[in-house]
PDB file of C-alpha atoms in Angstrom:
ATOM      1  CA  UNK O   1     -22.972 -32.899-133.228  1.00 38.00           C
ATOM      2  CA  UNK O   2     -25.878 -30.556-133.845  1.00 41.00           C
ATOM      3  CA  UNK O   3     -26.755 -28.505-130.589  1.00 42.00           C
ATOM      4  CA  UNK O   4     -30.471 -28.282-130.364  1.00 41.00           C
ATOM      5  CA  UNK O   5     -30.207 -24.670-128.699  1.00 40.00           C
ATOM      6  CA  UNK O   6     -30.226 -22.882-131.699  1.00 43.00           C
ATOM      7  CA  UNK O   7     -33.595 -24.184-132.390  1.00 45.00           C
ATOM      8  CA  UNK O   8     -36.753 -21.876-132.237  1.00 46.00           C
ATOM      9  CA  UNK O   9     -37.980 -23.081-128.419  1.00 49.00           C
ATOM     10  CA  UNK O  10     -41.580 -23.578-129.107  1.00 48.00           C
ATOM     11  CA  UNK O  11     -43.583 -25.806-126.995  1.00 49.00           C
ATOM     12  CA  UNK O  12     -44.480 -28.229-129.876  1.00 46.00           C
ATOM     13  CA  UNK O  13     -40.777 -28.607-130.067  1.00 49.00           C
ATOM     14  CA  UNK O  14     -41.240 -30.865-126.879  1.00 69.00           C
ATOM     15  CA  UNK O  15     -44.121 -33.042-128.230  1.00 88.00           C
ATOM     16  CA  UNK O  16     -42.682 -36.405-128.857  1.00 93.00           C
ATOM     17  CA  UNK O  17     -43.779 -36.302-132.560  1.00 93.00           C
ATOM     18  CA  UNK O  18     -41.602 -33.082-133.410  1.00 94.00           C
ATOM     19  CA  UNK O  19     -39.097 -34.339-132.034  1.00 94.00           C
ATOM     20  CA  UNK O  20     -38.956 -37.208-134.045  1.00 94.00           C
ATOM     21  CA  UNK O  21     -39.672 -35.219-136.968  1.00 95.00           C
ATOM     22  CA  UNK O  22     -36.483 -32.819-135.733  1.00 94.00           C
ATOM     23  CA  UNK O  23     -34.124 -36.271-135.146  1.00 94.00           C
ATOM     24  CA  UNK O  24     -35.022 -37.166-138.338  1.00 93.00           C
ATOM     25  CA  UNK O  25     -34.435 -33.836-139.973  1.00 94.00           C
ATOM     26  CA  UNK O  26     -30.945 -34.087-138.215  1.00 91.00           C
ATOM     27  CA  UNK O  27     -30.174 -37.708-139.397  1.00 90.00           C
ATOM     28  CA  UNK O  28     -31.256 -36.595-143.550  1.00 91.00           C
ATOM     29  CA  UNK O  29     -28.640 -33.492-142.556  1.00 89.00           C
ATOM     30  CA  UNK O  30     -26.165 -35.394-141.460  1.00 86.00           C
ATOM     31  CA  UNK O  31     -26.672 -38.600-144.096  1.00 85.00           C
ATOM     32  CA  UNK O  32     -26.491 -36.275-146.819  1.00 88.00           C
ATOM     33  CA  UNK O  33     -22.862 -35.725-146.310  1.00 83.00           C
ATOM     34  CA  UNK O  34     -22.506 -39.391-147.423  1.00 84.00           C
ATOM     35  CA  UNK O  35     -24.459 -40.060-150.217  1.00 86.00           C
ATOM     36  CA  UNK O  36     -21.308 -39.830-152.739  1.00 82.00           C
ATOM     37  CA  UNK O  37     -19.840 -42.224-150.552  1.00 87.00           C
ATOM     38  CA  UNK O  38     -22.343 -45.332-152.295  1.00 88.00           C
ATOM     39  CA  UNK O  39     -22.693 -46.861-154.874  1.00 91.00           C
ATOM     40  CA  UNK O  40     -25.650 -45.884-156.938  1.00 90.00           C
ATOM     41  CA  UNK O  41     -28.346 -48.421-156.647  1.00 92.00           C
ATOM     42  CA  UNK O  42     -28.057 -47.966-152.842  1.00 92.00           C
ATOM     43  CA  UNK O  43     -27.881 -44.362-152.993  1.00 90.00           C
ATOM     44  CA  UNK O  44     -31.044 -43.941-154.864  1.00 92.00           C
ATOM     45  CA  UNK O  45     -32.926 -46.169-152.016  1.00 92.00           C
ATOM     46  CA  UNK O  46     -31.266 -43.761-149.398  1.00 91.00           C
ATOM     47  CA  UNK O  47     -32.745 -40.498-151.344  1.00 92.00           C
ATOM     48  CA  UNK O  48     -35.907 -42.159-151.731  1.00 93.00           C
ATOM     49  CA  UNK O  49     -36.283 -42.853-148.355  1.00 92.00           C
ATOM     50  CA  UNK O  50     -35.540 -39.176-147.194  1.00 90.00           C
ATOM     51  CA  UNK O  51     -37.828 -37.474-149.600  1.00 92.00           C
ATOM     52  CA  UNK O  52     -40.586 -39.671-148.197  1.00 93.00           C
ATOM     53  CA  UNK O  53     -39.751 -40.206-144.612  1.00 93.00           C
ATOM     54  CA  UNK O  54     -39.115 -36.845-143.797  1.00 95.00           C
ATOM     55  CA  UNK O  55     -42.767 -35.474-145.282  1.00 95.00           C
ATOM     56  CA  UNK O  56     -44.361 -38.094-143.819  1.00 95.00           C
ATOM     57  CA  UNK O  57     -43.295 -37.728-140.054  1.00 95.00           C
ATOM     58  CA  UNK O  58     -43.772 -33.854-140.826  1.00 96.00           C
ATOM     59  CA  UNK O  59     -47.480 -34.636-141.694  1.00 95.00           C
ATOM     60  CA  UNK O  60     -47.780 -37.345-138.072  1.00 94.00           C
ATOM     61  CA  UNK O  61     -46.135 -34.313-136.365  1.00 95.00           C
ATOM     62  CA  UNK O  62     -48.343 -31.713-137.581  1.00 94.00           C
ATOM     63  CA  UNK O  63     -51.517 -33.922-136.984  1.00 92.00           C
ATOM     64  CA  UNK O  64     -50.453 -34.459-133.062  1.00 92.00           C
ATOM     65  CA  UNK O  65     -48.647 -30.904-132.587  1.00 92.00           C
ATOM     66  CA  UNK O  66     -50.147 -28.957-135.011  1.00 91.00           C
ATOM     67  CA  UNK O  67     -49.377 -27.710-138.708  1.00 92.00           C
ATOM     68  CA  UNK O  68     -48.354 -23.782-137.191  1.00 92.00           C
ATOM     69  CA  UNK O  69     -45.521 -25.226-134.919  1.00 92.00           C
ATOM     70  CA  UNK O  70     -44.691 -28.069-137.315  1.00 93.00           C
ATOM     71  CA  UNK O  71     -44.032 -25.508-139.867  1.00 93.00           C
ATOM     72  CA  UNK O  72     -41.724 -23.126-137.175  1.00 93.00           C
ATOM     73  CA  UNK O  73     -39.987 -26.130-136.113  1.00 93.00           C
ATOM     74  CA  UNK O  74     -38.900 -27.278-139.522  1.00 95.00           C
ATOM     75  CA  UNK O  75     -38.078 -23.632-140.392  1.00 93.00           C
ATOM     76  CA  UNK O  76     -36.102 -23.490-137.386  1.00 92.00           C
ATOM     77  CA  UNK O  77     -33.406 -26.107-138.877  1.00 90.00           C
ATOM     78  CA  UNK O  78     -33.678 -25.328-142.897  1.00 88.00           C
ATOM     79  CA  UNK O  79     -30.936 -22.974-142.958  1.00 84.00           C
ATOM     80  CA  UNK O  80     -28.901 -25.674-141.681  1.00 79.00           C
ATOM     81  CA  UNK O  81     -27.099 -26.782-144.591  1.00 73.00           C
ATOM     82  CA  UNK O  82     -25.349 -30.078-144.557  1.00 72.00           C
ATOM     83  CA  UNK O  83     -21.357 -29.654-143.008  1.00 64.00           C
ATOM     84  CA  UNK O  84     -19.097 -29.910-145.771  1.00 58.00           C
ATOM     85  CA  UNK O  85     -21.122 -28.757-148.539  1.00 56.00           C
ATOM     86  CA  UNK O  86     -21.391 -26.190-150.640  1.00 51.00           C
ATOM     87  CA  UNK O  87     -24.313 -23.787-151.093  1.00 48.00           C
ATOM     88  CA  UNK O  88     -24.279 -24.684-154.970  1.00 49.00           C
ATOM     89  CA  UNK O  89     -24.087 -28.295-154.116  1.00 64.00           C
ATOM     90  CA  UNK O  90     -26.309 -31.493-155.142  1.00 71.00           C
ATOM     91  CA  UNK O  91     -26.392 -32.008-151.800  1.00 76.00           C
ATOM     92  CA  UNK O  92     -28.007 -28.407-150.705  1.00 80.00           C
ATOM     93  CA  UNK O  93     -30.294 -28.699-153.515  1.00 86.00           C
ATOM     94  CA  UNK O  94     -31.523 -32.481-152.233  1.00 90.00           C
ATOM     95  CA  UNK O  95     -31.566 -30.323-148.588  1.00 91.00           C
ATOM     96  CA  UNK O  96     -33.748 -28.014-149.616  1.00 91.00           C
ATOM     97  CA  UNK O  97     -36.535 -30.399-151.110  1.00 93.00           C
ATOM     98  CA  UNK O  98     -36.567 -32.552-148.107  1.00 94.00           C
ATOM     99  CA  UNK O  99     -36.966 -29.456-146.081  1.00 94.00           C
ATOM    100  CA  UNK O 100     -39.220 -27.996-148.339  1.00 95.00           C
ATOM    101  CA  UNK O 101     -41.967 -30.748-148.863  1.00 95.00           C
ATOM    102  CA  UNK O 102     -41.592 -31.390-145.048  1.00 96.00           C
ATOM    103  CA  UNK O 103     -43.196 -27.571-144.837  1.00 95.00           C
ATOM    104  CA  UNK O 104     -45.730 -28.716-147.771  1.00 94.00           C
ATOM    105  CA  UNK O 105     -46.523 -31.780-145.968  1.00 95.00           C
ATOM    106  CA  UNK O 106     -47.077 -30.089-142.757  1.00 94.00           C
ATOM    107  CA  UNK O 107     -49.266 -27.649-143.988  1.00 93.00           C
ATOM    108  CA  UNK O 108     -51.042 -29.921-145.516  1.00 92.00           C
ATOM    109  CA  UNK O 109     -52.767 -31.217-142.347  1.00 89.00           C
ATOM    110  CA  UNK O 110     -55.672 -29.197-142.104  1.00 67.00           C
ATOM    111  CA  UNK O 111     -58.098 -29.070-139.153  1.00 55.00           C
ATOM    112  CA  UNK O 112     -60.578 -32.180-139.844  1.00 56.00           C
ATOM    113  CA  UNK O 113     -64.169 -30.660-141.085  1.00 54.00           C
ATOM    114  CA  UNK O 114     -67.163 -31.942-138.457  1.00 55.00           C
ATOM    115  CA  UNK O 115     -68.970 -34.734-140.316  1.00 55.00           C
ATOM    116  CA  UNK O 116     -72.605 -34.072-139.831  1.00 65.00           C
ATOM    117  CA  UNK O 117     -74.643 -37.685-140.890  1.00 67.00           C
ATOM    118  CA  UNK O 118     -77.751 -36.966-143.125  1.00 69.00           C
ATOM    119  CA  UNK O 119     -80.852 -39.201-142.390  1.00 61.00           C
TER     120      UNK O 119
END
């Protein structure tokens, strides 16, 4: 089981949204393991999934807790490469992008611009 101390103990780490976002980041960790383990149609559909679940709770997360501790909290977990595997592995490599556009996607939320209406 992965022990949550050894994460960087912000206080967006306790918003409910990064902590989803950190759950999730745990669950893509952990599922990569497993991916040889399908067969292929299914494993493409799990990959899919994690490239664009990940991202997107990472851009709800930075929206509610902001992009700055978003950005720590994901950093926080990226050197945690998947047990069992390899640092040359598929597996790292697939590790690294989720964690990687989850940073994008974070930083990607900027602060919304005022709208000022023009009569």
């Amino acid at each position: 089981m992965h022990d949550r101390s050894d994460h960087a103990d912000t206080p967006a780490q306790h918003h409910p949204a990064v902590a989803r976002l950190l759950a999730e980041l745990d669950a893509a960790r952990v599922g990569i393991v497993v991916l040889d383990e399908l067969d292929a149609p299914r494993r493409e559909r799990v990959v899919a999934e994690l490239r664009t679940a990940v991202p997107d709770l990472a851009s709800r997360a930075a929206h509610e807790a902001g992009a700055e501790h978003v950005v720590a909290s994901i950093r926080a977990v990226a050197g945690h490469v998947p047990d069992g595997v390899g640092p040359a592995g598929a597996a790292t490599g697939l590790w690294e992008d989720i964690v990687h556009t989850a940073v994008e996607a974070a930083r990607a939320v900027g602060r919304p611009e005022p709208v000022t209406l023009v009569r």
